[in-house]
Each structure stands twice: as structure tokens, then as C-alpha cells.
XYZ file of C-alpha atoms in Angstrom:
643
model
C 58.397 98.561 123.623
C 58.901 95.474 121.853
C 58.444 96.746 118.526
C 61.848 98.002 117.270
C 63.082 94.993 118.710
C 61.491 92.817 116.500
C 61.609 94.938 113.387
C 65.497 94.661 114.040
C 65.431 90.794 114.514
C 63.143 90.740 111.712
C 64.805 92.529 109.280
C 68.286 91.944 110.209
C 67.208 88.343 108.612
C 64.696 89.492 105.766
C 66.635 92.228 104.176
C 69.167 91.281 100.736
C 72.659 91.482 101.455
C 72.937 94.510 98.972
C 70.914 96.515 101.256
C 72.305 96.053 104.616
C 73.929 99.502 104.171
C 69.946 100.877 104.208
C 68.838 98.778 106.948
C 72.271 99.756 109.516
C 71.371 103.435 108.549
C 67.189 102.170 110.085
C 69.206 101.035 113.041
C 71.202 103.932 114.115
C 67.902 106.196 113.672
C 66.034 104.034 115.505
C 68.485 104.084 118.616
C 68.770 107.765 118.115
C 65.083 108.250 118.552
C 64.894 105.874 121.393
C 68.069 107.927 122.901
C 65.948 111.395 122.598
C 62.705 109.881 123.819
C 64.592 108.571 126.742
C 63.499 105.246 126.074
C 66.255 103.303 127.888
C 64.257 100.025 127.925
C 63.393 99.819 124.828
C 66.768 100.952 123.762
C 68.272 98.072 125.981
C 66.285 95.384 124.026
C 66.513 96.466 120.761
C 70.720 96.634 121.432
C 70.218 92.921 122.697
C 68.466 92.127 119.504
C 71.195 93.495 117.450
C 74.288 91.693 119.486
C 72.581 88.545 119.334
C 72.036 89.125 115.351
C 75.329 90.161 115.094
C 76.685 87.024 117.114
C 74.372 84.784 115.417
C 74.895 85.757 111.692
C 78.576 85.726 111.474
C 79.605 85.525 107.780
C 80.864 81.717 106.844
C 83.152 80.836 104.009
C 80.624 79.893 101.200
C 82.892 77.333 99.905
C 82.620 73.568 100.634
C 85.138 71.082 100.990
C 83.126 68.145 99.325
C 82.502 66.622 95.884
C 80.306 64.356 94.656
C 81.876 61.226 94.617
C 83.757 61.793 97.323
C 84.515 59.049 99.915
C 82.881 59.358 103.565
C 83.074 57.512 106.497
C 79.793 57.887 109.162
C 80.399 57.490 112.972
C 77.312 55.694 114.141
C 78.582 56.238 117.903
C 79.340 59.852 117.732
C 76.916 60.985 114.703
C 79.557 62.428 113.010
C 80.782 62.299 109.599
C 84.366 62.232 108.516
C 86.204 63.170 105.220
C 89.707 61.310 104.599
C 91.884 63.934 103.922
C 95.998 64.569 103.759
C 96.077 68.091 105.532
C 92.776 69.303 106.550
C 91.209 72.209 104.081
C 90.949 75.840 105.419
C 87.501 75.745 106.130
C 85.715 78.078 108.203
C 83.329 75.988 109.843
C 85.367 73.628 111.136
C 86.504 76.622 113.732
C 83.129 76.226 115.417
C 80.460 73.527 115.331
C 79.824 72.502 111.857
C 76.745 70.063 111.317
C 75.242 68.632 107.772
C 72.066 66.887 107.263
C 72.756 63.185 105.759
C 70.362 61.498 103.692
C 70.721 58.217 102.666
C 67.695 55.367 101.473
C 67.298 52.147 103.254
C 67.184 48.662 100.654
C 63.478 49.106 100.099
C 63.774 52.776 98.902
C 62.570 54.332 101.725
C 64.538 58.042 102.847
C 66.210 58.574 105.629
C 67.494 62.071 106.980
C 69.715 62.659 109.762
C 70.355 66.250 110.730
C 73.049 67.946 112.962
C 75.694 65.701 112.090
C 78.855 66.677 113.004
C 81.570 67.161 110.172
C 85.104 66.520 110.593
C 88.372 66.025 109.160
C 90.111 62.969 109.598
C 93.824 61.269 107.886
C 92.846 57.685 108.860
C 89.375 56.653 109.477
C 88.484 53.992 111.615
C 87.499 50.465 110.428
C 84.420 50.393 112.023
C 82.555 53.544 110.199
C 80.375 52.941 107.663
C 81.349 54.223 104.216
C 79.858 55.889 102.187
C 80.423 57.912 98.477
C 78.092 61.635 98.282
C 75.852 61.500 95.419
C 74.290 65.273 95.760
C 75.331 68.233 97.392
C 72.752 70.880 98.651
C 73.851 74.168 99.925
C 71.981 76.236 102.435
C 70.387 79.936 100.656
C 68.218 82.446 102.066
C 66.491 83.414 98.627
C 66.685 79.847 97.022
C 64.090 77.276 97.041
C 62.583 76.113 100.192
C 64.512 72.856 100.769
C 67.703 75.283 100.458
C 65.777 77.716 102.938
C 65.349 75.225 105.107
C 68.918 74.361 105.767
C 69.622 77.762 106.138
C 66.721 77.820 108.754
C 68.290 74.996 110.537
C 72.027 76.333 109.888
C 73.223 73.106 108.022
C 76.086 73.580 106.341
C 74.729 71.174 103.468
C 72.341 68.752 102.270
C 74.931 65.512 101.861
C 73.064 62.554 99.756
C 74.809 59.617 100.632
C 74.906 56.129 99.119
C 76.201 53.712 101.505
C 76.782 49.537 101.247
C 73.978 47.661 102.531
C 75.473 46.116 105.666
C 76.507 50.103 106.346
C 72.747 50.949 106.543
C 71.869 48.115 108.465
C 73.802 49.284 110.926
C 72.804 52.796 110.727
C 69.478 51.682 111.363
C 70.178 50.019 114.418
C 72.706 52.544 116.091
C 71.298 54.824 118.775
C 72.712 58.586 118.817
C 71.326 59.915 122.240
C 68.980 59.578 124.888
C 65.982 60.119 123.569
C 66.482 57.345 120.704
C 67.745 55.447 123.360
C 64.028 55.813 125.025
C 62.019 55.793 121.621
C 63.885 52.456 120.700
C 62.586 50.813 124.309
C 59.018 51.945 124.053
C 59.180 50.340 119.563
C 60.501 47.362 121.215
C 57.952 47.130 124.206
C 54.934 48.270 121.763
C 55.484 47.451 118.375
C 53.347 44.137 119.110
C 50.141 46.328 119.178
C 48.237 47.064 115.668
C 47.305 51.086 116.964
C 50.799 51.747 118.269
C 51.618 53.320 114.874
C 48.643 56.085 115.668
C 49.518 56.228 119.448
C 53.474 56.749 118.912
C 52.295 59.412 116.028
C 49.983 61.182 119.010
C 52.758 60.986 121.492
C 56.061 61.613 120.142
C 55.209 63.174 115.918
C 56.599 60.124 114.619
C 54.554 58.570 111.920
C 57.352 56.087 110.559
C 55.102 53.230 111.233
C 52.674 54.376 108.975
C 51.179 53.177 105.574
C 50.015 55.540 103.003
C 46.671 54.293 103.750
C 47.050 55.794 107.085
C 48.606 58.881 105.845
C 45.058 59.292 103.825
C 42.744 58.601 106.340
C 44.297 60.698 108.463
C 44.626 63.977 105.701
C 41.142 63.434 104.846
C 39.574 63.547 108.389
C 41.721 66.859 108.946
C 43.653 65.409 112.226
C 46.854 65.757 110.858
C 47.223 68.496 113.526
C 46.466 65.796 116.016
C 49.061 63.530 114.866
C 51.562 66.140 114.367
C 53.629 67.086 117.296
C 52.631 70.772 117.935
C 51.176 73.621 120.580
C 48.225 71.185 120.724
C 49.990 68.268 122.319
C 51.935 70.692 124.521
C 48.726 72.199 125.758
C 47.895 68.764 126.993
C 51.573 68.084 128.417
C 50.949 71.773 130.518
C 47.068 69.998 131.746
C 48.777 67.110 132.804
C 51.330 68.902 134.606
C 48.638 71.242 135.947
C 47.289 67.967 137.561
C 50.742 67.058 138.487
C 51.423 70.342 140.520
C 47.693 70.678 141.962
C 48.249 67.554 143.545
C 51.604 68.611 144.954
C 50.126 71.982 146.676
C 47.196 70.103 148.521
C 49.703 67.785 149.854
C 52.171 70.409 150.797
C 52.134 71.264 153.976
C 50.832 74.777 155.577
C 54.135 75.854 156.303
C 54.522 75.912 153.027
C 51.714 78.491 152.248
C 52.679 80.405 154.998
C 55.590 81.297 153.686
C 54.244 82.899 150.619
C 54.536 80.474 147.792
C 51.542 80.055 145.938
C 50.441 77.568 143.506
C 51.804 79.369 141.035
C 55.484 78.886 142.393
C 54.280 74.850 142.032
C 52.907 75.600 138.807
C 56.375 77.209 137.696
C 58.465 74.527 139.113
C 56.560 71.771 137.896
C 54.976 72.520 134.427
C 58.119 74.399 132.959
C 60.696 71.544 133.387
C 57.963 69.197 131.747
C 57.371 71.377 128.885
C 60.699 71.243 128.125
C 61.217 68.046 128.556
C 58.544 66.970 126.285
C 59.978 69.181 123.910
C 63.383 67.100 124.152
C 61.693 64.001 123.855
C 60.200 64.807 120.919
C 63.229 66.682 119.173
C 63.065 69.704 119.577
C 60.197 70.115 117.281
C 59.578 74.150 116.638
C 56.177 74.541 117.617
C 56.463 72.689 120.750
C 59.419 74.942 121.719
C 57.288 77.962 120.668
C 54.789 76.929 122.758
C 56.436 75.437 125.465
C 58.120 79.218 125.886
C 54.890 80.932 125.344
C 53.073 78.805 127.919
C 56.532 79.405 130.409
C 56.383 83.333 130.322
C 52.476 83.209 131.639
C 53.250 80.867 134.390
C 56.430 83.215 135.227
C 54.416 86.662 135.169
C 51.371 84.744 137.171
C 53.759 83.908 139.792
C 55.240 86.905 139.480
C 51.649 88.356 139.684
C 52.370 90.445 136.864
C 49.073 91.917 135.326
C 49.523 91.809 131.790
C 47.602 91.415 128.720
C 47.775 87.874 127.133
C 48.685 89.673 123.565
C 51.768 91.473 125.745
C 52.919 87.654 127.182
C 52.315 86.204 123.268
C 54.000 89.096 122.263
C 57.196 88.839 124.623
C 57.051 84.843 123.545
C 57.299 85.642 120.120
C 60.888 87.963 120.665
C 61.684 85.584 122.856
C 61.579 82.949 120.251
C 62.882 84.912 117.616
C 66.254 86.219 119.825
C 66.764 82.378 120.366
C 66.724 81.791 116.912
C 66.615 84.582 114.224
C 66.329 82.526 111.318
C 63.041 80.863 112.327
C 61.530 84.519 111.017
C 61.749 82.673 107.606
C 59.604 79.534 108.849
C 56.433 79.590 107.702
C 55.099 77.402 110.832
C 56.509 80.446 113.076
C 53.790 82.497 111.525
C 51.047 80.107 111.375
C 51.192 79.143 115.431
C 51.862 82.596 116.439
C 48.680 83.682 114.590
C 46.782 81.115 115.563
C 47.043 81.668 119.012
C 46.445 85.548 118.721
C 43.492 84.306 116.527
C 42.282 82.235 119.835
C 42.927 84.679 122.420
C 40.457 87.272 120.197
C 37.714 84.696 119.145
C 37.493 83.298 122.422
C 37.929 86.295 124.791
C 33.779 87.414 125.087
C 33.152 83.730 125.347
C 32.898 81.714 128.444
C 33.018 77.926 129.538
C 31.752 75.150 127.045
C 30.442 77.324 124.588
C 33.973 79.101 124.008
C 35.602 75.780 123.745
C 32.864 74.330 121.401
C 33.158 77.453 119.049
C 36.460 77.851 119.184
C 36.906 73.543 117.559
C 34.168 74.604 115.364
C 36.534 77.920 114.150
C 39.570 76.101 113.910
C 38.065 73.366 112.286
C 36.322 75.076 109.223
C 39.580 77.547 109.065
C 41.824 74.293 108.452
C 38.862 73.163 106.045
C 39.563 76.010 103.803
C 42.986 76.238 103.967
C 43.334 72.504 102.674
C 41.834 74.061 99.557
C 45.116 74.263 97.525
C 47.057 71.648 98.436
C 44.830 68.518 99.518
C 42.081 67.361 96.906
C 39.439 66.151 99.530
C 38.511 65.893 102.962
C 35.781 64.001 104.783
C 32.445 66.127 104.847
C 31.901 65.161 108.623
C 35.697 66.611 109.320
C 34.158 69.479 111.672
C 32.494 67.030 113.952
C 35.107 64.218 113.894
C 37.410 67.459 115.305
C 35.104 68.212 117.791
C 34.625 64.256 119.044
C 38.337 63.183 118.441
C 40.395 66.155 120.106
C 38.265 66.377 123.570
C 38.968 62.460 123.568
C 42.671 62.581 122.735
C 43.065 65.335 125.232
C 41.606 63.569 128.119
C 41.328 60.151 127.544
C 44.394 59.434 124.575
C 46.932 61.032 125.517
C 47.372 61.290 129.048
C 46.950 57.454 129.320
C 49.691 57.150 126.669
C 51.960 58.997 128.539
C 51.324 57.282 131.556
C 51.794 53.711 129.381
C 55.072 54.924 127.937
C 56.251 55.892 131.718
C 54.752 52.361 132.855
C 57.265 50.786 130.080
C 60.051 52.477 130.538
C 60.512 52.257 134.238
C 58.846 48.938 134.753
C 58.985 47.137 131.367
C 55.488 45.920 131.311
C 52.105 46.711 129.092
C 49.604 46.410 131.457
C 48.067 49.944 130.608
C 48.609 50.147 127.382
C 46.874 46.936 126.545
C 43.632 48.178 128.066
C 44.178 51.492 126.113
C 44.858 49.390 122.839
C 41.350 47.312 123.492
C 39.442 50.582 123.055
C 41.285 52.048 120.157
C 40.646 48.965 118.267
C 36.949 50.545 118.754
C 38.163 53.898 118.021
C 39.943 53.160 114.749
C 37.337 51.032 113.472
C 35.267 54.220 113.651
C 37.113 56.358 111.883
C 37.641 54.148 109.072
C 34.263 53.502 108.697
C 33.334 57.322 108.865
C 36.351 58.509 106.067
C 35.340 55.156 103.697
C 31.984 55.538 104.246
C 30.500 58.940 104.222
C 30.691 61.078 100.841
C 33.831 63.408 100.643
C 34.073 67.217 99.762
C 36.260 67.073 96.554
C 37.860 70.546 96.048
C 39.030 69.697 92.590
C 35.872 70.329 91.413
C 36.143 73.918 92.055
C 37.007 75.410 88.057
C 37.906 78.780 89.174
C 39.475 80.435 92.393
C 36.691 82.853 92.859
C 34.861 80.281 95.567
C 38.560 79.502 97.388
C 39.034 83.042 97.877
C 35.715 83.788 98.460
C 36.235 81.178 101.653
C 38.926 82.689 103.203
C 37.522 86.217 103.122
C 34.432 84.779 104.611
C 36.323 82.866 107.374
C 38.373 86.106 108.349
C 35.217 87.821 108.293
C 33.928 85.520 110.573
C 36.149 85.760 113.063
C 35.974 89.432 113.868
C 32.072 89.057 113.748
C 32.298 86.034 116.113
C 31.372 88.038 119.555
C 27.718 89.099 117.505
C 24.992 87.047 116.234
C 25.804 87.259 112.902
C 28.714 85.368 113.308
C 26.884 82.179 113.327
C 25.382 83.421 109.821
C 28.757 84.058 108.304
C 29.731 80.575 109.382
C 26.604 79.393 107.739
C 27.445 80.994 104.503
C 31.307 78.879 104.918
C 30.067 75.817 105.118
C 27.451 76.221 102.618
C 29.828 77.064 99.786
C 31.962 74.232 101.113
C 29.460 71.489 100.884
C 28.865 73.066 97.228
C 31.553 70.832 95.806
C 29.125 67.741 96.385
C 26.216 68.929 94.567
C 28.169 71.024 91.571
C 30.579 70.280 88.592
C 31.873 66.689 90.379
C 33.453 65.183 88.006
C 32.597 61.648 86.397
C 35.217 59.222 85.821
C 35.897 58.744 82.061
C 36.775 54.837 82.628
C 38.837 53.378 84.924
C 41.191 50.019 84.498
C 40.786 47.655 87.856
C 42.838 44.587 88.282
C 40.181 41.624 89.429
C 41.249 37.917 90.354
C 44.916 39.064 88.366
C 42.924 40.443 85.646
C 43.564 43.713 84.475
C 40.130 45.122 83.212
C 38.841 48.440 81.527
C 35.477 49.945 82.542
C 33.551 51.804 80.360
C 30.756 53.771 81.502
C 29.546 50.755 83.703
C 30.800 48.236 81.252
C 33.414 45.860 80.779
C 35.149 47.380 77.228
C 38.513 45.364 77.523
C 39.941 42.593 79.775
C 43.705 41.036 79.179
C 42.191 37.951 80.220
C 40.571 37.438 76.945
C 42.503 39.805 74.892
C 45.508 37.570 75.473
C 48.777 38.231 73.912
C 47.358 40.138 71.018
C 48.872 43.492 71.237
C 45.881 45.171 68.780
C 43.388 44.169 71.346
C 45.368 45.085 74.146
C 45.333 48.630 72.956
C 43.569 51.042 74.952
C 44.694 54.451 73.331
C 41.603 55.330 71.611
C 40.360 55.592 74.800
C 42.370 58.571 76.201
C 41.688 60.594 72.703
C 39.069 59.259 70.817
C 40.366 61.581 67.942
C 43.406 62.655 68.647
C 45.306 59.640 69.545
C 43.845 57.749 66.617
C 44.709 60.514 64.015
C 48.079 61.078 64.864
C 49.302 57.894 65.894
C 51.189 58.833 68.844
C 51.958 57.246 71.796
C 50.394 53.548 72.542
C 49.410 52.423 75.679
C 48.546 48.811 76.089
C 47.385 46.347 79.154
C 49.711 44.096 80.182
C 49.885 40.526 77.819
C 49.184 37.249 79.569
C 52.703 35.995 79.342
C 54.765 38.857 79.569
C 58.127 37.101 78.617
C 56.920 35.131 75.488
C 57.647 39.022 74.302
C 61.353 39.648 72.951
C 62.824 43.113 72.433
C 61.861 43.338 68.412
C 58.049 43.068 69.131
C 58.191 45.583 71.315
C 60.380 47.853 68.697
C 58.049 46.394 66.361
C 54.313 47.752 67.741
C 56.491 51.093 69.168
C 54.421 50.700 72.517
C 54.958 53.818 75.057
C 53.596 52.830 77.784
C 52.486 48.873 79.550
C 50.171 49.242 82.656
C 51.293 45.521 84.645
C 48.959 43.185 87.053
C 52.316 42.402 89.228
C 55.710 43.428 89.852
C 57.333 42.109 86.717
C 60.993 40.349 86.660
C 64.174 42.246 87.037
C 65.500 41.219 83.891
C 62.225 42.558 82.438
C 62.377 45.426 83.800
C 65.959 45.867 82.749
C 64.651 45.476 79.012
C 61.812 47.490 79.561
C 64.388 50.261 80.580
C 66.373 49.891 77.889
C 63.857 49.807 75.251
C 62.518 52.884 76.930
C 59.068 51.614 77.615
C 57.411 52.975 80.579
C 55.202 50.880 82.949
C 53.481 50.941 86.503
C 51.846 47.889 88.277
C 47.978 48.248 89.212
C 47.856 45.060 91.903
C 45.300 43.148 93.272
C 42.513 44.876 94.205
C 43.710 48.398 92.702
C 41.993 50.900 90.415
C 43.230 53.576 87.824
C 40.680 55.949 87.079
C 41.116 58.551 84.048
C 38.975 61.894 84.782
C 38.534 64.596 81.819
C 37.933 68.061 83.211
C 38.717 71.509 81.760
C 40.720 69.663 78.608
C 43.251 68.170 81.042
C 43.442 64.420 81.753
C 43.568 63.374 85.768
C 44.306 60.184 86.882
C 43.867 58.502 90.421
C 45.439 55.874 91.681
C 43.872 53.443 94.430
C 47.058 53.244 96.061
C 48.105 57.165 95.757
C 45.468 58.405 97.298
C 46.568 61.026 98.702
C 48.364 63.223 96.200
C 50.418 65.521 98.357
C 52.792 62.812 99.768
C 56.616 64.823 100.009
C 58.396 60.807 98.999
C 55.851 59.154 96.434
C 55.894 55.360 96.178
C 57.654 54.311 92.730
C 54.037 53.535 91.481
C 52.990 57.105 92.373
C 55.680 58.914 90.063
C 55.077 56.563 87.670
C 51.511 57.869 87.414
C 51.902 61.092 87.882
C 54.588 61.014 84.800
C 51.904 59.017 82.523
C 48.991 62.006 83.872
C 51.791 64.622 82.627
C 52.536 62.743 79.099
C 48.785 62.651 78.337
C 48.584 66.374 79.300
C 51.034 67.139 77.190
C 49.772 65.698 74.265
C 46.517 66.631 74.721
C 48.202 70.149 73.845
């Protein structure tokens, strides 16, 4: 029944403009056939699904009012953003509810984006806006790349990059735009004094803005980031605790009540379904807890409704359901990814019963993430399965229901009581895992030459899962893991050398020895020379590109040595001088710091040059530090002329 509905949400969204004429020739058969069959159900929905794609997708004027360059003024009490115009342009949008997505970078470089900001048209601004000039204009596009997708997923009208004055940003960062940043900003206050809060607030609410990029790597390589990650997972615990919540409730109810004919369910319904969605405010709006949050409020309605259906029929429903809220999200990749995973559950776990289903289905979900890492994370932890299996029972009983309750404590009551004795034991609990991700040996999937094992994974893991009910399955899992813990037996590869900076002292390593050292190399630039390194042959023979160490005084240097030796690139023990840097710029020298206590290893694999920074390392970070370009553009030279 549902069927025709969503192949008409679906491809009322996927289909190219040049063949709407096609798919509107699909529709009217369709309803023709459901006409003759009598189907007047299924011909109800699937008219519903076209009205509200109709409604929904209402053609905008693709021009845009804005330059860049262009003068704006930000509203930090409304969240709106106003242009200063003479007479208002005839724009389209402006008719409705039109909302950008503002970015804009704090003093120390770190991005900021602020979606569904209003846009307006004003003749005089008000003094007390902050103002701003737009650097970069981003327009939403179905079939462009996926940062233009995305706006068009979240129907922003653009992508404004905005470069306001420092005291404007200041106040930015301390303006509050609604409720729920009203409540986030009490519980920061209240519980920024604890050291874990940063993990606990990331657990809670999916905000990880207190983290380090240390964190961000622990985290990645112990595969939690689903844990820390707002998602179904975290509203499967909000729908136990209000479970608890509404169980409580019916045993105190009176028996009048259960007379009358309400059932628990009724309590479930009432209860449970107003939390869900209020979780889902509170942590804004996030897709998959919405997804979930309706998925998980269509089985509580057909149990109370005693409705005897299939859980794929109720997923099923959800999934229209989602997708007649929002069309676009068909284009989200997460939409896809949830959905499946929770058909995936409902088949692997439906012949299985009590702790054994809930123990194989962690151990499932846990290898399945395993493998999918392989393409876009270059290790994980080898113990990731059973940290999964530890961590996620704990966080569901014992984490985060006494973080909610601490967060409730603080914001009706303003104390930390709870939260202190919560922060004692995590103090335990993060010790642990840093010990476990530092300590034990990682899988490295770089090490894999070919895609033959990757693939060879995933067909294995979907094979899996349909063999799960039998015996077997346990040998196909067997087989997984086996070819995953492959990667620390074969083809590893060996650092080439590595440059570490000890007590200030920048140092090259050499296959266990100490080959160079600025310390006693000085200021001599011939010594400080460590191309014949990267190319033994190459680099010496053609005389390209020099890389040198940083020299012990860095400003006895003027501008004509450095034209002089024709030096590329100068790896730095600390942050060097701003009028250094400036010349360094300008003489088009390129450098990155390696700091106290930080390592640059060179790896040679496959005739390509890979380098790993101690303090990048995790590779896959969406806003690198300034260090971490910087490396990644030196790994990129050396590739380069390697060919």
C-alpha cells in the first residue's frame, strides 16, 4: 500500500528537471491503475504524497540578491540578517520564510555556522547589529557537490561567509537565540568546572565543541563516535527512561483508572511521545533523533491502538512518514543508513531471544561499523568490538540516565550534587579508555594495497547477517574478524624516519638513530638540509625543492639568504614571529611548527610518500588545524614530485 507512495515522494525529488514530463506521465498511470484496482487507500496516500510534493517544491527565483562584499548587519536578538537596501529587490523568497546559513570564524580561527537565519530587507539598520561584509556565496543544488546538496536538503537559500569586526563576534558568541541555548548556556555555566563534562555534554546533547582533537581521536579510534553522536541510540535510551517514567505512573494510578479501559499503553503514549520529542528539541532537531523519535511514536500508537502489525509495516509507515514531512531528506545519506539499520536489527535479532540477542546484535553492529571505517578512517583500536559491548550497556544504564537526571538537578535547582558523584567515576572511566586506545596495538587499514580484502569484508558481513539465525553464522563472523586483524601481521608499514622535537630540539631519526639535530647543526643551512632524505636520488639529482630544519636563531636570517639557498620548505620548533611569518609569506617559503613533544613521521609505501603528524592524528577532521593543512600540502608536494 505504501509503495507508490514512496516511489512518488521518492522520485518526485530524485528525478532531473528535464524529465519531470516522464515521471508526471508514471504518476497519472499509477493513479489510473490504483483507480481500476479499486485501490482507494492507496490511491488516497499516494495523492497526499503528491500535494505535499507539490506544496513543498514550489519553484523559487534562482537569483540572489547578494554580492560578495556586500555590507550586512546580524540581529543577535532575532537571528536574523539584514541587507541595507534603497527599495527592497523583487525577490521571491522574501514572500515566505527565507533562511541562510551564516558562517563566520571566531579570533582563534575556529568556524562557526548558524543555520535558519532569517533574511530581510531593511533601509536603516539599527546601531546595535553587528556588521558584517560576505566574503563567499554558496548556493543550494540538487546535483552539485554535497555541501551545495546539503543546503538544498536543509532549504537554505545560501551559504553566506561572513567576516565580521571582532567586538561583533564577541557578541555573537555570547547572544542566546532560543530556548534551548538559553538551557545549554545554564547547564556550560553550571558544568564547565568538571574535566569529563566535554564527553558527558557530547553523550547528552551531540555537542562536541568542548573537545580537543585528541579527543576527537580517541574517540574515532575506539569506534564510539555513534555514542557521542546524537542519534536513534540516545533516543532509544530517552524512550527506556520514559518507559520507567510511565511504569511508575500506571502502578500509582488508581483502579479506576484501569477500569475504565486505559492500559499502559495509553501511559506509554502520553508519556514517552512528548519526551521523545522533546529531546529531539533539545538537541536541535537533529535528523536521526526525529527519525527515530517518529518511528518509536507509531509503535506506541498502534500498541495502544492494539493494532497487530508487523514491525517492518510500523518501520515502513515511519519511513513515509518521515519522508512526507520532509521530501528532501530522500537525498540524506544518514536517512538511508538509520532506516537500514534498524530493518537490519529487526531481521538479525528476530530468532534470537534475551541476552544472547542483545550480545550478538553489539557484536553485529560493532564489526559492521569496523568495516565500514575502512575508507575513510586509517585505524581503529583492535579491542573496538569489546569496548562497544562494555561502554554502550554502561552509557545506557548507568551514563546517561544519571546525566539527564544531573542536567534536570541543575536546571531547576542550580546545584551539582549528582553530577559530581557521576564525574568521580568517569574520571575512572576515561582513564580506561585512554589507556586501552594508547596502549593496545591498532588495526591500521592503510596497510591494505588493494581493495580486494575491503570488499571482500563487506560481502562477508552481509553474508553474515542473513546466515546469523544458523550456526554458521558464528563461522562467517570468524572469517570477518580474521581478515580484519590481518592488517597487524601483513604489509604494516615501517616508518622511513621521523623528525621529533625534544627539550626545543628539532631532531631527525634514522632507522633508530639520531642522523640530524638543529641543536648542533646550528645556523648552517647545508647541515640543516634534510632533502636527501625524502629522495635519496631523486632530490639530489635534480636539485629541486629544499627542505631544511629550523636554524637556531631564526631572525639572524634576512630575506637574501633565504633567496640565496632557494629553500622550499622550513619545518619550525615554535610558533615563529608575525613579522616572520609575514616574510616567510612573501618570500613564498612554506613552514609548519612540530612543538614540544610532537613527531613527523615520513612513511614510503606503493611509491607515494605519507606523512603523520602527532598532532593530526586523526586524518578525517572536516576543519583541519593550520598545522594539519600545512602537512597535508608538504605530503602532496612530495607526491608530486616523486612523479
Amino acid at each position: 500500500m505504501l509503495l507508490s507512495s514512496l516511489s512518488i515522494l521518492m522520485g518526485a525529488i530524485l528525478v532531473p528537471r528535464d524529465y519531470l514530463w516522464l515521471y508526471s506521465t508514471h504518476i497519472i498511470l499509477v493513479c489510473l491503475y490504483l483507480i481500476m484496482t479499486k485501490r482507494l487507500i492507496a490511491l488516497f496516500l499516494t495523492l497526499l504524497s503528491l500535494i505535499l510534493i507539490i506544496l513543498s517544491e514550489l519553484p523559487n527565483d534562482p537569483s540572489f540578491p547578494l554580492s560578495v562584499g556586500q555590507t550586512v548587519f546580524f540581529d543577535t536578538e532575532e537571528k536574523a540578517l539584514s541587507i541595507e537596501y534603497n527599495e527592497a529587490p523583487n525577490f521571491s523568497c522574501l514572500q515566505t520564510n527565507c533562511q541562510v546559513s551564516v558562517v563566520y570564524f571566531l579570533p582563534d580561527g575556529t568556524r562557526q555556522t548558524l543555520n535558519n537565519v532569517a533574511l530581510s530587507f531593511s533601509i536603516t539598520p539599527l546601531e546595535t547589529q553587528a556588521q558584517g561584509r560576505v566574503t563567499r556565496i554558496v548556493l543550494p543544488n540538487k546535483n552539485g557537490a554535497w555541501w551545495e546538496r546539503n543546503l538544498y536538503i536543509r532549504r537554505q537559500v545560501a551559504q553566506l561567509d561572513i567576516h565580521f569586526l571582532e567586538s561583533d563576534v564577541d557578541r555573537l558568541e555570547g547572544s542566546v537565540f532560543s530556548l534551548r541555548d538559553s538551557l545549554i548556556d545554564r547547564l556550560d555555566v553550571r558544568l564547565d568546572q568538571f574535566s569529563n563534562w566535554r564527553f558527558s555534554k557530547a553523550l547528552l546533547l551531540g555537542q562536541d565543541d568542548l573537545w580537543s582533537e585528541r579527543d576527537t581521536w580517541i574517540v574515532r579510534t575506539l569506534g564510539l563516535a555513534h555514542l557521542f553522536v546524537v542519534s536513534g541510540l540516545h533516543t532509544g535510551f530517552m524512550f527506556v527512561i520514559g518507559g520507567v517514567i510511565s511504569r511508575a505512573f500506571w502502578q500509582l494510578s488508581p483502579g479506576r483508572v484501569m477500569l475504565s479501559g486505559i492500559t499502559r499503553w495509553h501511559f506509554d503514549a502520553l508519556i514517552v511521545i512528548p519526551l521523545l520529542f522533546a529531546y529531539a528539541y533539545l538537541t536541535g532537531w537533529g535528523e536521526p533523533v526525529v527519525r527515530a523519535a517518529i518511528m518509536l511514536s507509531v509503535y506506541l500508537c498502534a500498541r495502544m491502538l492494539a493494532l497487530k502489525l508487523s514491525p517492518y509495516h510500523i518501520i515502513t509507515f515511519a519511513l513515509w512518514l518521515v519522508l512526507l514531512i520532509e521530501p528532501r531528506s530522500v537525498l540524506s545519506p544518514g536517512l538511508w543508513l538509520s532506516f537500514s539499520m534498524v530493518y537490519l536489527l529487526i531481521g538479525f535479532s528476530q530468532n534470537s531471544t534475551g541476552i544472547l540477542r542483545l550480545l550478538m546484535v553489539q557484536v553485529m553492529l560493532s564489526t559492521a561499523s569496523m568495516v565500514l571505517i575502512l575508507g575513510w578512517q586509517d585505524e581503529i583500536s583492535s579491542v573496538s568490538i569489546l569496548v562497544n559491548i562494555i561502554l554502550i550497556p554502561l552509557a545506557a544504564f548507568f551514563w546517561f540516565p544519571l546525566g539527564m537526571i544531573s542536567c534536570v538537578e541543575v536546571l531547576l535547582f542550580n546545584s551539582t550534587y549528582l553530577y559530581s558523584g557521576l564525574e568521580f567515576s568517569l574520571n575512572y572511566l576515561v582513564y580506561a579508555i585512554e589507556w586501552v586506545v594508547f596502549s593496545l596495538p591498532l588495526l591500521v587499514f592503510e596497510s591494505y594495497s588493494s581493495a580486494i580484502p575491503r570488499i571482500l569484508m563487506l560481502c562477508l558481513v552481509c553474508y553474515w547477517v542473513y546466515q546469523s539465525p544458523l550456526k554458521r553464522g558464528w563461522g562467517v563472523a570468524l572469517v570477518v574478524w580474521c581478515v580484519l586483524f590481518l592488517s597487524m601481521i601483513f604489509n604494516v608499514p615501517e616508518a622511513h624516519f621521523s623528525i621529533t622535537n625534544k627539550d626545543n630540539k628539532l631532531i631527525l631519526i634514522d632507522k633508530g638513530r639520531v642522523a640530524l639535530s638543529n641543536g648542533w647543526a646550528g645556523n648552517d643551512l647545508n647541515k640543516l638540509d634534510f632533502s636527501w632524505y625524502l629522495n635519496k636520488e631523486k632530490q639530489k639529482e635534480n636539485g629541486q625543492n629544499k627542505y631544511i630544519l629550523s636554524p637556531n636563531v631564526l631572525a639572524d636570517f634576512s630575506p637574501e639568504v633565504w633567496l640565496k639557498h632557494d629553500i622550499d620548505w622550513v619545518l619550525l620548533g615554535k610558533e615563529a614571529s608575525t613579522n616572520m611569518q609575514t616574510m616567510l609569506t612573501a618570500l613564498q617559503v612554506n613552514w609548519f611548527i612540530i612543538a614540544a613533544d610532537e613527531t613527523l613521521t615520513f612513511y614510503f609505501q606503493n611509491d607515494q610518500i605519507l606523512l603523520r603528524h602527532s598532532s593530526c592524528v586523526y586524518s578525517f577532521f572536516l576543519f583541519k588545524s593550520d598545522t594539519c593543512r600545512r602537512v597535508e600540502k608538504l605530503e602532496s608536494v612530495l607526491n608530486y614530485m616523486q612523479n
